[in-house]
Coordinates of N, CA and C and ligand atoms in Angstrom, one line a residue:
X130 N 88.4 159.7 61.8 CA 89.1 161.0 61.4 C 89.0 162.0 62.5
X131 N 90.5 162.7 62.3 CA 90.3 163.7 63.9 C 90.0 165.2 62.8
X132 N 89.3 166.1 64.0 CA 89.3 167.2 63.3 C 90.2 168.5 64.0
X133 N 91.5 168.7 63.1 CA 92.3 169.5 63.7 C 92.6 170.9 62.9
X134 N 93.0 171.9 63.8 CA 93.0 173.1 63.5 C 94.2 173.8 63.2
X135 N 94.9 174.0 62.4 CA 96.4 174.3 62.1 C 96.6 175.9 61.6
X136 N 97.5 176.9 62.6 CA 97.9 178.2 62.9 C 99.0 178.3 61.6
X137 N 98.7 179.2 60.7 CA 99.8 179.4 60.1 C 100.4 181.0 60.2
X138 N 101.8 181.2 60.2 CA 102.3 182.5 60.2 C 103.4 182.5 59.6
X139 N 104.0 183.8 58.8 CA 105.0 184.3 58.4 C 105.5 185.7 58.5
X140 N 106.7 186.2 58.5 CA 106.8 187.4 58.4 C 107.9 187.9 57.8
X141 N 108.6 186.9 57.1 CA 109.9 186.6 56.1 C 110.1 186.1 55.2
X142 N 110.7 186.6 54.0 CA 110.9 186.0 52.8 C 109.3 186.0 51.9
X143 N 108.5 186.9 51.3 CA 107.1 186.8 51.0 C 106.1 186.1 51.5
X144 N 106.2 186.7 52.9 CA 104.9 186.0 54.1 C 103.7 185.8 53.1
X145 N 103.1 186.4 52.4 CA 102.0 185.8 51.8 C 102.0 184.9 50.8
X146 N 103.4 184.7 50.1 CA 103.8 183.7 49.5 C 104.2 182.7 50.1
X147 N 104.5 182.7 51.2 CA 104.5 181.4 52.3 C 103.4 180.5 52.5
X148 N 102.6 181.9 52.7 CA 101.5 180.9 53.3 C 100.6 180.1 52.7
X149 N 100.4 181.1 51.2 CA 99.9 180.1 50.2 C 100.3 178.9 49.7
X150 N 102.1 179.0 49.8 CA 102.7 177.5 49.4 C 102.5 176.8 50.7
X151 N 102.6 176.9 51.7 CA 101.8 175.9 52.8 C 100.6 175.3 52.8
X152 N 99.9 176.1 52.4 CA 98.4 175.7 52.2 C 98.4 174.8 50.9
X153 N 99.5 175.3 49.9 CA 99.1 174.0 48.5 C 99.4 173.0 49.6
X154 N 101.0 173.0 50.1 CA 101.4 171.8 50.8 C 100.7 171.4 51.7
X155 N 99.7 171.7 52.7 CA 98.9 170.9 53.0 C 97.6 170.4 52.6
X156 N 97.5 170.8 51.6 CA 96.3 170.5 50.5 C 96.8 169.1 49.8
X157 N 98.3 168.8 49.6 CA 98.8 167.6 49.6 C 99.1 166.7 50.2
X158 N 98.9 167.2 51.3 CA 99.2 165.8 52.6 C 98.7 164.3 52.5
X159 N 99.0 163.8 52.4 CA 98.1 162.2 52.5 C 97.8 162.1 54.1
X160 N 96.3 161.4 53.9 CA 95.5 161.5 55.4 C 94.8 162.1 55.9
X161 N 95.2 163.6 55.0 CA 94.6 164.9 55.3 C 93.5 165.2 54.4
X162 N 92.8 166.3 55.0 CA 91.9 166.9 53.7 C 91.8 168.1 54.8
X163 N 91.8 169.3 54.0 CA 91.7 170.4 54.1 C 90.2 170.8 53.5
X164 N 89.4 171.5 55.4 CA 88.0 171.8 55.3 C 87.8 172.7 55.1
X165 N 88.4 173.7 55.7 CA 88.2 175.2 55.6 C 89.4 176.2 56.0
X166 N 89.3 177.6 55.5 CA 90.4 178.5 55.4 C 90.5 179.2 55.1
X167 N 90.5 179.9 56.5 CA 90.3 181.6 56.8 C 91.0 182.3 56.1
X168 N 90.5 183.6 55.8 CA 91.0 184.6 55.3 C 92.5 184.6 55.5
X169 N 93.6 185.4 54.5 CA 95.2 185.6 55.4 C 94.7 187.3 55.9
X170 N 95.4 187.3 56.9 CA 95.2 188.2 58.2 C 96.3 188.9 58.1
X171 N 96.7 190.3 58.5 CA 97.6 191.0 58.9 C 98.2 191.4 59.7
X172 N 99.2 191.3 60.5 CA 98.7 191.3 62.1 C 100.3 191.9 62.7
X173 N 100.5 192.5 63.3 CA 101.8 193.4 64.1 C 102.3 191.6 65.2
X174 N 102.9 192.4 65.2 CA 104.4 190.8 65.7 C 104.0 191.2 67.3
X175 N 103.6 189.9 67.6 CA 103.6 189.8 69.0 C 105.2 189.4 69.7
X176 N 105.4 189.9 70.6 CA 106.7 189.9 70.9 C 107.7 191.1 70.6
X177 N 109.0 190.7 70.0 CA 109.9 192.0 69.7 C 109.0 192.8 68.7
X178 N 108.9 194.5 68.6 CA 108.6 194.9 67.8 C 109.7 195.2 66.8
X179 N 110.8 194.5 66.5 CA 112.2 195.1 65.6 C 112.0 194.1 65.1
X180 N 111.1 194.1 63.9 CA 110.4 192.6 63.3 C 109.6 193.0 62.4
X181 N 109.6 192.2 61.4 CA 108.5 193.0 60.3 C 107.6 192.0 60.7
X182 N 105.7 193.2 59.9 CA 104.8 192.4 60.3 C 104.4 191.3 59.5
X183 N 103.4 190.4 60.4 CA 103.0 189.2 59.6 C 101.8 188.5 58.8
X184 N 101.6 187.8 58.5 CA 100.4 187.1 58.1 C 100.3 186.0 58.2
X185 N 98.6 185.8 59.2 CA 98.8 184.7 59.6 C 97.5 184.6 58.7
X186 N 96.4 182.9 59.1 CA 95.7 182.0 58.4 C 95.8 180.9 59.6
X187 N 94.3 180.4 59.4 CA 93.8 179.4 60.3 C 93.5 178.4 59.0
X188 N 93.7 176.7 59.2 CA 92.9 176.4 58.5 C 92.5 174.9 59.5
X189 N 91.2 174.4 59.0 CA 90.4 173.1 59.8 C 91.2 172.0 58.7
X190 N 91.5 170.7 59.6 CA 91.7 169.8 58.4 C 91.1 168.4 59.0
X191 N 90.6 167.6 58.4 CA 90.0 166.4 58.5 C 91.4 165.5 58.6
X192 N 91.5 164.8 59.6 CA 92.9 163.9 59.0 C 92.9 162.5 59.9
X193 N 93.9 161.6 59.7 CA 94.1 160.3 60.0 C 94.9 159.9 60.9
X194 N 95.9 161.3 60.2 CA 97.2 160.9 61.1 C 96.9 161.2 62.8
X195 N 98.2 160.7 63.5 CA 98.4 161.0 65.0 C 98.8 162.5 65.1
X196 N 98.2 163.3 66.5 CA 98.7 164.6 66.6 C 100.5 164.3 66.1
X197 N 100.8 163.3 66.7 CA 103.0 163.6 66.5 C 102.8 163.1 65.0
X198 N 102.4 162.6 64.5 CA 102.4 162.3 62.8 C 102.4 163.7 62.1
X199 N 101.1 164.5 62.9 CA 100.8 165.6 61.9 C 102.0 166.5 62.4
X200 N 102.5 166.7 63.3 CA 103.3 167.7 63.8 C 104.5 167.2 63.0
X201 N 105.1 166.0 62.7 CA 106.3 165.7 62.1 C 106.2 165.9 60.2
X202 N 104.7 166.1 59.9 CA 104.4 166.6 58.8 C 104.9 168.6 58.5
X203 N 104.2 168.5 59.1 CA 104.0 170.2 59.6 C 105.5 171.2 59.9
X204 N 106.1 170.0 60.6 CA 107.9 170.5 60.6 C 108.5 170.4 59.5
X205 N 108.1 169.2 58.9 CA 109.2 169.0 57.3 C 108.7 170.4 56.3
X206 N 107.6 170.3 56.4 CA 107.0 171.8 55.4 C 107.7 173.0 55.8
X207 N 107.4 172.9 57.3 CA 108.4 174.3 57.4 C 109.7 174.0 57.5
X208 N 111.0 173.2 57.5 CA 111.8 173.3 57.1 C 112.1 173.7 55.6
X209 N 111.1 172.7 54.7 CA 111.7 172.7 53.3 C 111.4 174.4 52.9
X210 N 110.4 175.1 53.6 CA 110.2 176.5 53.7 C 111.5 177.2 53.7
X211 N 112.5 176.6 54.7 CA 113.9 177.5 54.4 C 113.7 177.8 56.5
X212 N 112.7 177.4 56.8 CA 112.9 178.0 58.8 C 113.9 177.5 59.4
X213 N 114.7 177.8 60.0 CA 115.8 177.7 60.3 C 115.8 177.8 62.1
X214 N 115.3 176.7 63.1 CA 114.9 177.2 64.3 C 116.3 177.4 65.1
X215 N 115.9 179.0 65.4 CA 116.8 179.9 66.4 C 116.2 179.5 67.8
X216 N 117.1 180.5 68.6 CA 117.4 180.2 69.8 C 115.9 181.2 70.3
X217 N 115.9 182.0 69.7 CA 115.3 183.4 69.7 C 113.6 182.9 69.3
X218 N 113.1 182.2 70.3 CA 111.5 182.1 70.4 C 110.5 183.2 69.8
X219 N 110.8 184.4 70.2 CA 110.3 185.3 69.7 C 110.5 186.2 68.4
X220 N 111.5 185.2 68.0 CA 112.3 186.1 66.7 C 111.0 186.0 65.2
X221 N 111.5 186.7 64.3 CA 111.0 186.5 63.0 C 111.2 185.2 62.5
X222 N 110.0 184.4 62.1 CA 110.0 183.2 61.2 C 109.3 183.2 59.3
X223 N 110.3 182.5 59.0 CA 109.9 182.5 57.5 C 108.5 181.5 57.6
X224 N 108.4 180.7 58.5 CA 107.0 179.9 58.3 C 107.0 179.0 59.5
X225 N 105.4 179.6 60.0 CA 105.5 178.2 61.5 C 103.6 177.9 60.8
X226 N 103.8 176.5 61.6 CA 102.6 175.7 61.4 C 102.8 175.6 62.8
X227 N 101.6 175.9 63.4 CA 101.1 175.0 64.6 C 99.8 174.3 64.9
X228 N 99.7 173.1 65.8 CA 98.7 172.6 65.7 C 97.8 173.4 66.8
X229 N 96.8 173.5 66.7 CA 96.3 174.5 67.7 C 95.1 173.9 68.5
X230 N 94.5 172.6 68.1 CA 93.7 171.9 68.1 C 93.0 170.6 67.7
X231 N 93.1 169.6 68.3 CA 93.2 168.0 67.8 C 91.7 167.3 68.2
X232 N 91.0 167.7 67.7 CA 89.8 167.2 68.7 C 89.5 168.4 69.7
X233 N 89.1 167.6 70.6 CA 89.2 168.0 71.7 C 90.0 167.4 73.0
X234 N 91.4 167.1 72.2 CA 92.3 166.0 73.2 C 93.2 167.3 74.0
X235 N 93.4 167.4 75.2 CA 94.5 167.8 76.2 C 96.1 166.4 76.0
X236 N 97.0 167.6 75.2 CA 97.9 166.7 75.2 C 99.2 167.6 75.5
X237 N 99.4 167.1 76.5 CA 101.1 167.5 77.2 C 102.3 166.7 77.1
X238 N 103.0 166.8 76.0 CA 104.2 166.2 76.1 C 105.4 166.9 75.9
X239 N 106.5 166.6 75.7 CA 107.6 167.5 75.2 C 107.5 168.2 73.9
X240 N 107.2 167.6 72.9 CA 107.0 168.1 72.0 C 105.7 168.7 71.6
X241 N 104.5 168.4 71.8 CA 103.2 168.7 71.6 C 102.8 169.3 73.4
X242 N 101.8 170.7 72.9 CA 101.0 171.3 73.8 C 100.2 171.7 73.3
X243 N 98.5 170.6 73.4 CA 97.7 171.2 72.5 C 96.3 171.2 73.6
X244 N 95.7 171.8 73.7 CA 95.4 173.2 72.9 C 96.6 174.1 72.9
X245 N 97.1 174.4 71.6 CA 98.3 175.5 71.7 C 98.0 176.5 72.9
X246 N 98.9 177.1 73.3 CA 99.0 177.9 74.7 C 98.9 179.1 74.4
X247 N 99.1 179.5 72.7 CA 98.7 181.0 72.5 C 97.1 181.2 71.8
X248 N 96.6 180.4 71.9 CA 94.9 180.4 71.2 C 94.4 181.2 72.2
X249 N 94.2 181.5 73.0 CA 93.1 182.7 73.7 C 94.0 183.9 74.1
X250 N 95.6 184.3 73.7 CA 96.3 185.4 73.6 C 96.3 185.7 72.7
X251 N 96.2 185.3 71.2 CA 96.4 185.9 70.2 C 95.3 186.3 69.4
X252 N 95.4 187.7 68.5 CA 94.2 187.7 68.0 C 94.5 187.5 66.5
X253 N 95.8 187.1 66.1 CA 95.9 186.7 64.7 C 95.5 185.5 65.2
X254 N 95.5 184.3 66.2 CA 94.9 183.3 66.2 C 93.0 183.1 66.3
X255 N 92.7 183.7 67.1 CA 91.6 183.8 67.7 C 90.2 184.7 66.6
X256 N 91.0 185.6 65.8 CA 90.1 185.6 64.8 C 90.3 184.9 63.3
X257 N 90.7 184.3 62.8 CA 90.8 183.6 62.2 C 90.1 182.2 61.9
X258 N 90.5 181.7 63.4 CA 89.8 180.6 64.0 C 88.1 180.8 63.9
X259 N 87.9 182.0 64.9 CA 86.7 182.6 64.7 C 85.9 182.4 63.6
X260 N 86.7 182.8 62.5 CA 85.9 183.1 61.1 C 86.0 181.8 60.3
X261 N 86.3 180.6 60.5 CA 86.3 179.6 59.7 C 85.7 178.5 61.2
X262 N 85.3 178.8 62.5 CA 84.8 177.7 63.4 C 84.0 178.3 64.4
X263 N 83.3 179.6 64.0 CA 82.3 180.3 64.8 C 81.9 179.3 66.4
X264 N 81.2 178.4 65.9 CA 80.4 177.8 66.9 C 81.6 176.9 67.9
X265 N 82.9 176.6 67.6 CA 83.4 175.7 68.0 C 83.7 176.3 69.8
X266 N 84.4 175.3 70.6 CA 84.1 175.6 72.4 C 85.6 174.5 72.3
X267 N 86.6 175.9 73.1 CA 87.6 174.5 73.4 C 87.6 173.8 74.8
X268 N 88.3 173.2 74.5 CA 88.1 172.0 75.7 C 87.8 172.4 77.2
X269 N 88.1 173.9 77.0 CA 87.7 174.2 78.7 C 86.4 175.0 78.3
X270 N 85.7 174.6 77.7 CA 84.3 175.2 77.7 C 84.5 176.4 77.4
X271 N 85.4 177.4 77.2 CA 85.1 178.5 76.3 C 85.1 178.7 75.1
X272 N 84.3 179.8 74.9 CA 83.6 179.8 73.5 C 84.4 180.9 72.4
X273 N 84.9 180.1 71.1 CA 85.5 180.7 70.2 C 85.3 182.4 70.3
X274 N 84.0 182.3 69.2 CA 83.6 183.5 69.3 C 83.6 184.3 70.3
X275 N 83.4 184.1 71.5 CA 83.7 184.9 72.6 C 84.3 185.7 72.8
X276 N 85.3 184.5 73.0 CA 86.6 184.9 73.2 C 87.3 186.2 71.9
X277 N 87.0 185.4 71.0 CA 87.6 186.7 69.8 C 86.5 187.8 69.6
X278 N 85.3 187.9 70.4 CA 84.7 189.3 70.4 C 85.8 189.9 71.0
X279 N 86.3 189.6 72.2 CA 86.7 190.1 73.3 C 87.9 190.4 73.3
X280 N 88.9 189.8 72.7 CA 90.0 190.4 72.7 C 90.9 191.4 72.1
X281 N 91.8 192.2 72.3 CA 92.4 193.8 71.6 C 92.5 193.2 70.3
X282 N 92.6 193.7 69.3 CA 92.6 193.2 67.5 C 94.2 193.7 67.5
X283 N 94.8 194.7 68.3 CA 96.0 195.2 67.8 C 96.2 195.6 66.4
X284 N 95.5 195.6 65.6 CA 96.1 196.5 64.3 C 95.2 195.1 63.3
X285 N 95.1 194.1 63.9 CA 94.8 193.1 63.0 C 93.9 193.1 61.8
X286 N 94.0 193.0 60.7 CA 93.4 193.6 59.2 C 93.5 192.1 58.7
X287 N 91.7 192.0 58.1 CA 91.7 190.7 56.7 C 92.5 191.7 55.6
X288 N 93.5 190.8 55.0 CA 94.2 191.0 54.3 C 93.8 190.8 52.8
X289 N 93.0 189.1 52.8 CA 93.0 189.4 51.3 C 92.6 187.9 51.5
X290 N 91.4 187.2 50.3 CA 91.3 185.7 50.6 C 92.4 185.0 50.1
X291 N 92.5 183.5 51.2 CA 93.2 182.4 50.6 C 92.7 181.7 49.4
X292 N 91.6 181.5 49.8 CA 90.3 180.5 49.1 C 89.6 180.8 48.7
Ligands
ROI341 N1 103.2 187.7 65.9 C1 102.3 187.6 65.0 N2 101.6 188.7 64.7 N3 102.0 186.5 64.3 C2 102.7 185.4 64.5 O1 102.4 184.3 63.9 C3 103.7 185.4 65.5 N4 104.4 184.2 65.8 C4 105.3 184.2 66.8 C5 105.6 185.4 67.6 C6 107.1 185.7 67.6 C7 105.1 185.1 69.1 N5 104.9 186.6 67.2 C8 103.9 186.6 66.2 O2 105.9 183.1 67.1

């Protein structure tokens, strides 16, 4: 079993009702088992500010599947969510899952970049993470916690528990 770390966010259509029905839905997954999970977080939109704000959630899952298994899981949830992928990278999403961390595997493909590329930019990622994997060190030897002492919080607020 790998131990992977999955980024959740919304900022459309009852972002906190998203995120909770994601979380039932990966609490269903076959393969999976869901370890732990962080608080939902409040957090100002990185990128355009002509966006409403979001709420994000880190959660740890024990699982079986391959990183492209779980990422082809992870897509069907957020499509059946209603996300609709624009052109507009930075735009408002009704619901993104990302994998943020598979182990400790470096994986570069077309579709998969894991360690996600926003975990030491973001602080909806980086505390969250924090607060459900204190001790964890990613693959380049930096240290979770550290890193989320250290970074601007931007407005970032525990919102309210998942669990
Ligand atoms: N900003 C916040 N606060 N949370 C997100 O999950 C998020 N996701 C994104 C972009 C548009 C970068 N901004 C975000 O994809």
């Amino acid at each position: 079993m790998a131990l992977a770390y999955i980024g959740l966010g919304s900022n459309l259509a009852d972002p906190q009702g998203q995120i909770s029905a994601a979380l039932a839905k990966l609490e269903q997954l076959e393969h999976c088992l869901v370890t732990k999970v962080s608080s939902l977080y409040f957090s100002r939109p990185m990128g355009p500010q002509d966006q409403p704000d979001y709420m994000n959630a880190v959660v740890a899952i024990k699982t079986s599947l391959t990183p492209l298994d779980l990422l082809d899981q992870l897509q069907s949830i957020e499509n059946n969510a209603g996300r609709v992928r624009k052109d507009n990278r930075w735009g408002a999403r009704v619901l993104d899952l990302d994998i943020l961390l598979y182990d400790q595997q470096l994986i570069n493909t077309e579709r998969l970049t894991i360690p996600h590329y926003g975990i030491k930019l973001r602080e909806f990622v980086l505390l969250p993470l924090a607060e459900i994997a204190n001790e964890l060190t990613l693959p380049d030897g930096d240290s979770v916690k550290i890193l989320a002492e250290q970074i601007e919080k931007n407005g970032l607020k525990v919102h309210s528990k998942l669990r």
